[in-house]
Amino acid sequence: MPVRPTCGVQRADWIRGHVADLFSSYVAAAALSAFYELGLMQRIATEGEIRLGQAGNGGQEIDSGVLHAICNTLSWAEVVEVSECQIVTRGPRFDDAFAARGYFYWLVQGCGGLVSEAGHIARVCNRTGNFYRRDMGAVAIGSRLIGDTEVEPLFDEILSRLRVEKLVDLGCGSGQRVIRIASQSQARQCLGIDISEEAVRLATAAVENLELTDRVSIIHADARNLEYDPVISDANVITCIFMGHDFWPYDQCVRTLRQLRCAFPMADRLLMCDVVRTTSPADADTAIFTLGFELVHALMGVYLPTLEEWGRAFADGGWTCMNIYELKAPSNGFLFELALAT
Ligand SMILES: C[S@@+](CC[C@H](N)C(=O)[O-])C[C@H]1O[C@@H](n2cnc3c(N)ncnc32)[C@H](O)[C@@H]1O
């Protein structure tokens, strides 16, 4: 059938270009998260290619229409290339996207439900009770991947200078840190604490799979209410990664920091790592994560402290900051090396 050009109708120039790319980027972020979750990103990273017709994952068939659409979207984003014979290989942006996969999984799978309801949640009348939902298993996995780039190597470097006998990880998420640290030496006892049942399930399963139950325990508890307890209080290293902001607002954070002093009187170090709130408006230099991290926490009503506010809380909470390390990934991330103030 002949297709007629429209005449006399004003052309919509914005259907391509910057604003159109914002729309497609949202779709690409979802596609990237799914590609990671389906194990296909890892397969391309290790095997170099996947064939669209045979892209099952762990024996589970993937719908071919969905897979084609995901790969087409990722091809638009230059993450993959799809050949005429339906072979999917690395695109020019694959390595960067692979390095950033945790950020996408955190945002899309972990916080997607929350972000998609932003308009509803923004109304004050809708912000009571359990007014939002997140997939905490995905948040834990995304956080682990986010930490792999710089946080974990920095931790290993700091821990190599300390005598780690018993380590407690507050907000342990997937449990990867306690597992890794316990695996490095048989003499180490490690304990992970998390408030989320999903995270505790995930971490406990990982510990059992690796047969580390003699050295690693996972406990379901609120790190803000820990008291002296012989099971945990002989720990000499305490870690707390990407959850310190859950201690805030200020007075509650100071109270928690003081309570941690009582719960862990033998602590040589409290190693706390978190992303701080930015203090200048977003611009062309804004890095990955910043906008997502700040919007997600604003939606949840969780206060994000600045670097300066953390400094005051440590002093008032009875901890001396021995060193501060600035991270590049995640940006605005800092690792605070704290000791009990005397
Ligand atoms: C962003 S995740 C970080 C997970 C892990 N620390 C990591 O580095 O991958 C934050 C974790 O802290 C947990 N969490 C939040 N508030 C908590 C609290 N008050 N007590 C214990 N865990 C808490 C959450 O359930 C979640 O698993």
CSV table of C-alpha atoms and ligand atoms in Angstrom, one decimal:
chain,number,residue,atom,x,y,z
A,1,MET,CA,0.0,0.0,0.0
A,2,PRO,CA,1.4,3.5,-0.8
A,3,VAL,CA,2.3,5.5,2.3
A,4,ARG,CA,1.4,9.2,1.8
A,5,PRO,CA,3.5,12.0,3.4
A,6,THR,CA,1.5,14.2,5.7
A,7,CYS,CA,1.2,17.8,4.5
A,8,GLY,CA,0.2,20.9,6.5
A,9,VAL,CA,1.0,19.1,9.8
A,10,GLN,CA,3.8,20.4,11.9
A,11,ARG,CA,6.7,17.8,12.1
A,12,ALA,CA,7.6,16.5,15.6
A,13,ASP,CA,11.4,16.9,15.5
A,14,TRP,CA,11.9,15.7,19.0
A,15,ILE,CA,11.1,12.0,18.1
A,16,ARG,CA,14.8,11.6,17.6
A,17,GLY,CA,17.7,13.2,19.5
A,18,HIS,CA,18.3,13.9,23.1
A,19,VAL,CA,14.9,13.4,24.6
A,20,ALA,CA,14.2,10.4,22.5
A,21,ASP,CA,17.5,8.9,23.7
A,22,LEU,CA,16.4,9.4,27.3
A,23,PHE,CA,13.4,7.2,26.6
A,24,SER,CA,15.5,4.5,24.9
A,25,SER,CA,18.1,4.7,27.7
A,26,TYR,CA,15.5,3.7,30.2
A,27,VAL,CA,14.6,0.7,28.1
A,28,ALA,CA,18.3,-0.1,27.6
A,29,ALA,CA,18.9,0.0,31.4
A,30,ALA,CA,16.1,-2.5,31.9
A,31,ALA,CA,17.5,-4.7,29.1
A,32,LEU,CA,21.0,-4.6,30.6
A,33,SER,CA,19.7,-5.6,34.0
A,34,ALA,CA,17.8,-8.5,32.5
A,35,PHE,CA,20.8,-9.6,30.3
A,36,TYR,CA,22.9,-9.8,33.5
A,37,GLU,CA,20.1,-11.6,35.5
A,38,LEU,CA,19.8,-14.2,32.7
A,39,GLY,CA,23.5,-15.0,32.9
A,40,LEU,CA,24.0,-13.9,29.3
A,41,MET,CA,26.4,-11.0,30.1
A,42,GLN,CA,28.7,-13.3,31.9
A,43,ARG,CA,28.5,-15.8,29.0
A,44,ILE,CA,29.6,-13.2,26.5
A,45,ALA,CA,32.3,-12.1,28.9
A,46,THR,CA,33.7,-15.6,29.3
A,47,GLU,CA,32.8,-17.3,26.0
A,48,GLY,CA,32.9,-14.3,23.7
A,49,GLU,CA,29.4,-15.0,22.1
A,50,ILE,CA,26.0,-16.4,22.5
A,51,ARG,CA,23.7,-17.8,19.8
A,52,LEU,CA,20.2,-16.3,19.9
A,53,GLY,CA,18.6,-19.7,19.2
A,54,GLN,CA,20.4,-21.5,22.0
A,55,ALA,CA,20.5,-18.9,24.7
A,56,GLY,CA,19.0,-21.0,27.6
A,57,ASN,CA,20.3,-20.3,31.0
A,58,GLY,CA,20.9,-23.1,33.5
A,59,GLY,CA,18.4,-25.3,31.6
A,60,GLN,CA,15.7,-22.6,31.6
A,61,GLU,CA,14.4,-21.7,28.2
A,62,ILE,CA,14.3,-18.0,27.4
A,63,ASP,CA,11.5,-16.7,25.2
A,64,SER,CA,13.0,-16.0,21.8
A,65,GLY,CA,10.9,-12.8,21.1
A,66,VAL,CA,12.0,-11.3,24.4
A,67,LEU,CA,15.6,-12.2,23.9
A,68,HIS,CA,15.6,-10.7,20.4
A,69,ALA,CA,14.1,-7.4,21.8
A,70,ILE,CA,16.7,-7.3,24.6
A,71,CYS,CA,19.6,-7.8,22.2
A,72,ASN,CA,18.2,-5.3,19.8
A,73,THR,CA,18.0,-2.7,22.6
A,74,LEU,CA,21.5,-3.5,23.8
A,75,SER,CA,22.7,-3.3,20.2
A,76,TRP,CA,21.3,0.2,20.0
A,77,ALA,CA,23.2,1.0,23.2
A,78,GLU,CA,26.4,-0.5,21.5
A,79,VAL,CA,26.7,-3.0,24.4
A,80,VAL,CA,26.5,-6.0,22.0
A,81,GLU,CA,26.5,-6.6,18.2
A,82,VAL,CA,24.1,-9.0,16.6
A,83,SER,CA,25.2,-10.6,13.4
A,84,GLU,CA,23.0,-11.7,10.5
A,85,CYS,CA,23.4,-15.3,11.7
A,86,GLN,CA,22.0,-14.3,15.1
A,87,ILE,CA,25.3,-14.5,17.0
A,88,VAL,CA,25.6,-11.9,19.8
A,89,THR,CA,29.1,-10.7,20.6
A,90,ARG,CA,30.7,-7.8,22.5
A,91,GLY,CA,29.9,-4.3,21.3
A,92,PRO,CA,32.2,-1.3,21.7
A,93,ARG,CA,30.6,-0.5,25.1
A,94,PHE,CA,30.4,-4.1,26.5
A,95,ASP,CA,33.4,-3.9,28.9
A,96,ASP,CA,32.2,-0.7,30.5
A,97,ALA,CA,28.6,-2.0,30.7
A,98,PHE,CA,29.9,-5.3,32.2
A,99,ALA,CA,31.9,-3.3,34.9
A,100,ALA,CA,28.7,-1.3,35.6
A,101,ARG,CA,26.2,-4.2,35.6
A,102,GLY,CA,25.7,-4.0,39.4
A,103,TYR,CA,24.5,-0.4,39.2
A,104,PHE,CA,21.9,-1.4,36.6
A,105,TYR,CA,20.8,-4.4,38.5
A,106,TRP,CA,20.5,-2.4,41.7
A,107,LEU,CA,18.4,0.3,40.0
A,108,VAL,CA,16.2,-1.8,37.8
A,109,GLN,CA,15.6,-5.1,39.7
A,110,GLY,CA,16.4,-3.8,43.2
A,111,CYS,CA,14.7,-0.4,43.1
A,112,GLY,CA,12.5,-0.5,39.9
A,113,GLY,CA,9.2,-0.9,41.8
A,114,LEU,CA,10.0,2.1,44.0
A,115,VAL,CA,11.2,4.3,41.1
A,116,SER,CA,8.3,3.4,38.9
A,117,GLU,CA,5.9,4.6,41.6
A,118,ALA,CA,7.7,7.9,42.3
A,119,GLY,CA,4.7,10.1,41.4
A,120,HIS,CA,2.5,8.2,43.9
A,121,ILE,CA,5.1,8.0,46.6
A,122,ALA,CA,6.0,11.7,46.3
A,123,ARG,CA,2.5,12.7,47.7
A,124,VAL,CA,2.8,13.2,51.4
A,125,CYS,CA,-0.6,11.5,52.0
A,126,ASN,CA,0.9,8.3,50.5
A,127,ARG,CA,4.0,8.2,52.7
A,128,THR,CA,2.8,6.3,55.7
A,129,GLY,CA,3.2,2.6,56.8
A,130,ASN,CA,5.0,0.3,54.4
A,131,PHE,CA,4.7,2.7,51.5
A,132,TYR,CA,7.3,1.3,49.1
A,133,ARG,CA,8.7,-2.0,48.1
A,134,ARG,CA,12.2,-3.0,47.0
A,135,ASP,CA,13.7,-6.3,46.0
A,136,MET,CA,16.3,-6.6,48.8
A,137,GLY,CA,17.9,-9.7,47.3
A,138,ALA,CA,18.7,-7.8,44.1
A,139,VAL,CA,19.8,-4.8,46.2
A,140,ALA,CA,22.2,-7.1,48.0
A,141,ILE,CA,23.6,-8.6,44.7
A,142,GLY,CA,23.8,-5.2,43.0
A,143,SER,CA,25.7,-3.8,46.0
A,144,ARG,CA,28.1,-6.7,46.0
A,145,LEU,CA,28.9,-6.0,42.3
A,146,ILE,CA,29.2,-2.3,43.0
A,147,GLY,CA,31.7,-3.0,45.8
A,148,ASP,CA,33.8,-5.4,43.8
A,149,THR,CA,35.6,-2.7,41.7
A,150,GLU,CA,37.3,-0.7,44.5
A,151,VAL,CA,35.8,-1.3,47.9
A,152,GLU,CA,36.8,-4.9,48.3
A,153,PRO,CA,40.4,-4.5,47.2
A,154,LEU,CA,40.7,-1.5,49.5
A,155,PHE,CA,39.2,-3.6,52.4
A,156,ASP,CA,41.7,-6.4,51.8
A,157,GLU,CA,44.5,-3.8,51.8
A,158,ILE,CA,43.4,-2.4,55.1
A,159,LEU,CA,42.6,-5.8,56.7
A,160,SER,CA,46.1,-7.0,55.7
A,161,ARG,CA,47.5,-4.4,58.2
A,162,LEU,CA,45.2,-5.5,61.0
A,163,ARG,CA,45.1,-8.7,63.1
A,164,VAL,CA,41.6,-9.9,62.2
A,165,GLU,CA,40.4,-12.6,64.6
A,166,LYS,CA,36.7,-12.1,64.6
A,167,LEU,CA,34.9,-9.8,62.2
A,168,VAL,CA,31.3,-8.6,62.3
A,169,ASP,CA,29.8,-7.2,59.1
A,170,LEU,CA,26.7,-5.0,59.8
A,171,GLY,CA,24.2,-5.0,56.9
A,172,CYS,CA,26.0,-7.9,55.3
A,173,GLY,CA,23.6,-8.2,52.3
A,174,SER,CA,24.6,-11.2,50.1
A,175,GLY,CA,27.3,-12.2,52.7
A,176,GLN,CA,30.1,-12.0,50.1
A,177,ARG,CA,32.4,-10.0,52.4
A,178,VAL,CA,32.2,-12.3,55.4
A,179,ILE,CA,32.6,-15.3,53.1
A,180,ARG,CA,35.7,-13.8,51.4
A,181,ILE,CA,37.3,-12.7,54.6
A,182,ALA,CA,36.7,-16.1,56.3
A,183,SER,CA,38.0,-17.9,53.3
A,184,GLN,CA,41.3,-16.0,53.4
A,185,SER,CA,42.2,-17.6,56.8
A,186,GLN,CA,40.9,-20.6,58.8
A,187,ALA,CA,41.6,-18.7,62.0
A,188,ARG,CA,39.0,-16.1,61.3
A,189,GLN,CA,35.5,-16.1,62.6
A,190,CYS,CA,33.0,-14.0,60.7
A,191,LEU,CA,29.5,-13.0,61.5
A,192,GLY,CA,27.1,-11.1,59.2
A,193,ILE,CA,24.1,-9.2,60.5
A,194,ASP,CA,21.2,-8.0,58.3
A,195,ILE,CA,17.7,-6.6,58.9
A,196,SER,CA,16.3,-8.1,55.7
A,197,GLU,CA,15.0,-11.6,55.7
A,198,GLU,CA,15.7,-11.9,52.0
A,199,ALA,CA,19.4,-10.9,52.5
A,200,VAL,CA,19.7,-13.3,55.4
A,201,ARG,CA,18.3,-16.1,53.3
A,202,LEU,CA,20.7,-15.3,50.4
A,203,ALA,CA,23.8,-15.0,52.6
A,204,THR,CA,22.9,-18.2,54.6
A,205,ALA,CA,22.5,-20.2,51.4
A,206,ALA,CA,25.9,-18.9,50.1
A,207,VAL,CA,27.6,-19.9,53.4
A,208,GLU,CA,26.1,-23.3,53.4
A,209,ASN,CA,26.9,-23.9,49.7
A,210,LEU,CA,30.5,-23.1,50.4
A,211,GLU,CA,30.5,-25.3,53.6
A,212,LEU,CA,31.8,-22.4,55.8
A,213,THR,CA,29.2,-22.8,58.6
A,214,ASP,CA,32.0,-23.6,61.1
A,215,ARG,CA,33.5,-20.1,60.5
A,216,VAL,CA,30.7,-17.9,59.2
A,217,SER,CA,27.3,-17.2,60.8
A,218,ILE,CA,24.5,-15.0,59.5
A,219,ILE,CA,22.1,-13.3,62.0
A,220,HIS,CA,18.8,-11.6,61.4
A,221,ALA,CA,19.0,-8.4,63.5
A,222,ASP,CA,18.8,-4.6,63.4
A,223,ALA,CA,22.3,-3.2,63.7
A,224,ARG,CA,20.9,0.0,65.3
A,225,ASN,CA,19.8,-2.0,68.4
A,226,LEU,CA,22.8,-4.2,69.1
A,227,GLU,CA,23.7,-4.7,72.8
A,228,TYR,CA,26.6,-6.4,74.5
A,229,ASP,CA,26.3,-10.1,73.7
A,230,PRO,CA,29.1,-12.7,74.2
A,231,VAL,CA,28.3,-14.2,70.8
A,232,ILE,CA,29.3,-11.0,69.0
A,233,SER,CA,31.0,-8.7,71.4
A,234,ASP,CA,34.5,-10.2,71.3
A,235,ALA,CA,34.8,-9.1,67.6
A,236,ASN,CA,37.9,-7.0,66.9
A,237,VAL,CA,37.0,-5.7,63.5
A,238,ILE,CA,33.5,-4.4,62.6
A,239,THR,CA,32.6,-3.5,59.0
A,240,CYS,CA,29.6,-1.7,57.7
A,241,ILE,CA,29.4,-1.2,53.9
A,242,PHE,CA,26.8,0.9,52.0
A,243,MET,CA,24.3,1.0,54.9
A,244,GLY,CA,25.6,3.6,57.4
A,245,HIS,CA,23.0,6.1,56.0
A,246,ASP,CA,20.4,3.8,57.5
A,247,PHE,CA,21.6,4.9,61.0
A,248,TRP,CA,20.5,8.5,60.3
A,249,PRO,CA,19.0,11.1,61.1
A,250,TYR,CA,21.8,12.7,63.1
A,251,ASP,CA,20.7,12.0,66.7
A,252,GLN,CA,19.8,8.4,66.0
A,253,CYS,CA,23.2,7.9,64.2
A,254,VAL,CA,25.1,9.3,67.2
A,255,ARG,CA,23.1,7.0,69.5
A,256,THR,CA,23.8,4.0,67.2
A,257,LEU,CA,27.5,4.8,67.1
A,258,ARG,CA,27.6,5.0,70.9
A,259,GLN,CA,25.7,1.8,71.2
A,260,LEU,CA,28.2,0.1,68.8
A,261,ARG,CA,30.9,1.1,71.3
A,262,CYS,CA,29.1,-0.8,74.0
A,263,ALA,CA,28.3,-3.8,71.8
A,264,PHE,CA,31.9,-4.1,70.5
A,265,PRO,CA,34.2,-2.9,73.4
A,266,MET,CA,37.2,-4.8,71.9
A,267,ALA,CA,37.0,-3.3,68.4
A,268,ASP,CA,40.3,-2.3,67.0
A,269,ARG,CA,38.6,-0.9,64.0
A,270,LEU,CA,35.2,0.0,62.7
A,271,LEU,CA,35.5,0.2,58.9
A,272,MET,CA,32.6,2.1,57.5
A,273,CYS,CA,32.1,2.7,53.8
A,274,ASP,CA,29.2,4.7,52.3
A,275,VAL,CA,28.2,7.1,49.6
A,276,VAL,CA,27.6,10.6,50.8
A,277,ARG,CA,25.1,13.2,49.6
A,278,THR,CA,26.4,15.6,47.0
A,279,THR,CA,26.3,19.3,47.8
A,280,SER,CA,26.2,20.8,44.3
A,281,PRO,CA,23.6,20.5,41.6
A,282,ALA,CA,23.9,17.7,39.0
A,283,ASP,CA,25.6,18.6,35.8
A,284,ALA,CA,27.3,17.1,32.8
A,285,ASP,CA,30.0,15.7,35.1
A,286,THR,CA,27.6,13.7,37.3
A,287,ALA,CA,28.8,10.1,37.6
A,288,ILE,CA,26.8,6.9,37.3
A,289,PHE,CA,24.8,6.1,40.5
A,290,THR,CA,24.6,9.6,42.1
A,291,LEU,CA,21.1,10.5,40.7
A,292,GLY,CA,19.7,7.0,41.3
A,293,PHE,CA,21.1,6.7,44.8
A,294,GLU,CA,19.8,10.2,45.8
A,295,LEU,CA,16.3,9.8,44.2
A,296,VAL,CA,15.8,6.3,45.7
A,297,HIS,CA,16.7,7.4,49.2
A,298,ALA,CA,14.6,10.6,48.9
A,299,LEU,CA,11.6,8.3,47.8
A,300,MET,CA,12.2,6.1,50.8
A,301,GLY,CA,12.5,9.0,53.2
A,302,VAL,CA,16.1,8.0,54.2
A,303,TYR,CA,18.3,10.9,55.0
A,304,LEU,CA,21.7,10.9,53.3
A,305,PRO,CA,24.4,12.7,55.2
A,306,THR,CA,27.2,14.7,53.6
A,307,LEU,CA,30.9,14.0,54.3
A,308,GLU,CA,31.0,16.9,56.8
A,309,GLU,CA,28.0,15.6,58.7
A,310,TRP,CA,29.6,12.1,59.0
A,311,GLY,CA,32.7,13.8,60.5
A,312,ARG,CA,30.6,15.4,63.3
A,313,ALA,CA,28.6,12.2,63.9
A,314,PHE,CA,31.8,10.1,64.4
A,315,ALA,CA,33.2,12.6,66.9
A,316,ASP,CA,29.9,12.8,68.8
A,317,GLY,CA,29.4,9.0,68.6
A,318,GLY,CA,32.7,8.3,70.3
A,319,TRP,CA,34.8,7.2,67.3
A,320,THR,CA,38.1,8.6,66.1
A,321,CYS,CA,38.6,8.8,62.4
A,322,MET,CA,42.1,7.4,61.7
A,323,ASN,CA,41.9,7.6,57.9
A,324,ILE,CA,39.4,8.6,55.2
A,325,TYR,CA,39.8,7.0,51.7
A,326,GLU,CA,37.9,8.5,48.7
A,327,LEU,CA,36.6,6.1,46.2
A,328,LYS,CA,36.1,6.6,42.5
A,329,ALA,CA,33.6,3.8,42.1
A,330,PRO,CA,31.0,4.4,43.4
A,331,SER,CA,31.6,8.1,43.1
A,332,ASN,CA,31.1,10.1,46.3
A,333,GLY,CA,32.0,6.9,48.1
A,334,PHE,CA,34.2,7.1,51.2
A,335,LEU,CA,35.7,4.5,53.5
A,336,PHE,CA,36.2,5.7,57.0
A,337,GLU,CA,38.7,3.8,59.2
A,338,LEU,CA,37.5,4.4,62.8
A,339,ALA,CA,38.9,3.5,66.2
A,340,LEU,CA,37.2,3.7,69.7
A,341,ALA,CA,37.8,7.2,71.0
A,342,THR,CA,39.4,7.1,74.5
B,1,LIG,C1,22.9,-1.5,50.1
B,1,LIG,S1,22.9,-3.0,50.9
B,1,LIG,C2,24.6,-3.3,51.2
B,1,LIG,C3,24.9,-4.8,51.4
B,1,LIG,C4,26.4,-5.1,51.7
B,1,LIG,N1,26.9,-4.4,52.9
B,1,LIG,C5,27.3,-4.9,50.5
B,1,LIG,O1,28.3,-4.1,50.7
B,1,LIG,O2,27.1,-5.5,49.5
B,1,LIG,C6,22.4,-2.5,52.5
B,1,LIG,C7,22.1,-3.7,53.4
B,1,LIG,O3,22.0,-3.2,54.7
B,1,LIG,C8,20.8,-3.9,55.3
B,1,LIG,N2,20.3,-3.0,56.4
B,1,LIG,C9,19.7,-1.8,56.3
B,1,LIG,N3,19.4,-1.3,57.5
B,1,LIG,C10,19.9,-2.2,58.4
B,1,LIG,C11,19.9,-2.3,59.8
B,1,LIG,N4,19.3,-1.3,60.6
B,1,LIG,N5,20.4,-3.4,60.4
B,1,LIG,C12,20.9,-4.4,59.7
B,1,LIG,N6,21.0,-4.4,58.3
B,1,LIG,C13,20.4,-3.3,57.7
B,1,LIG,C14,19.9,-4.0,54.1
B,1,LIG,O4,18.9,-5.0,54.4
B,1,LIG,C15,20.9,-4.4,53.0
B,1,LIG,O5,21.1,-5.8,52.9
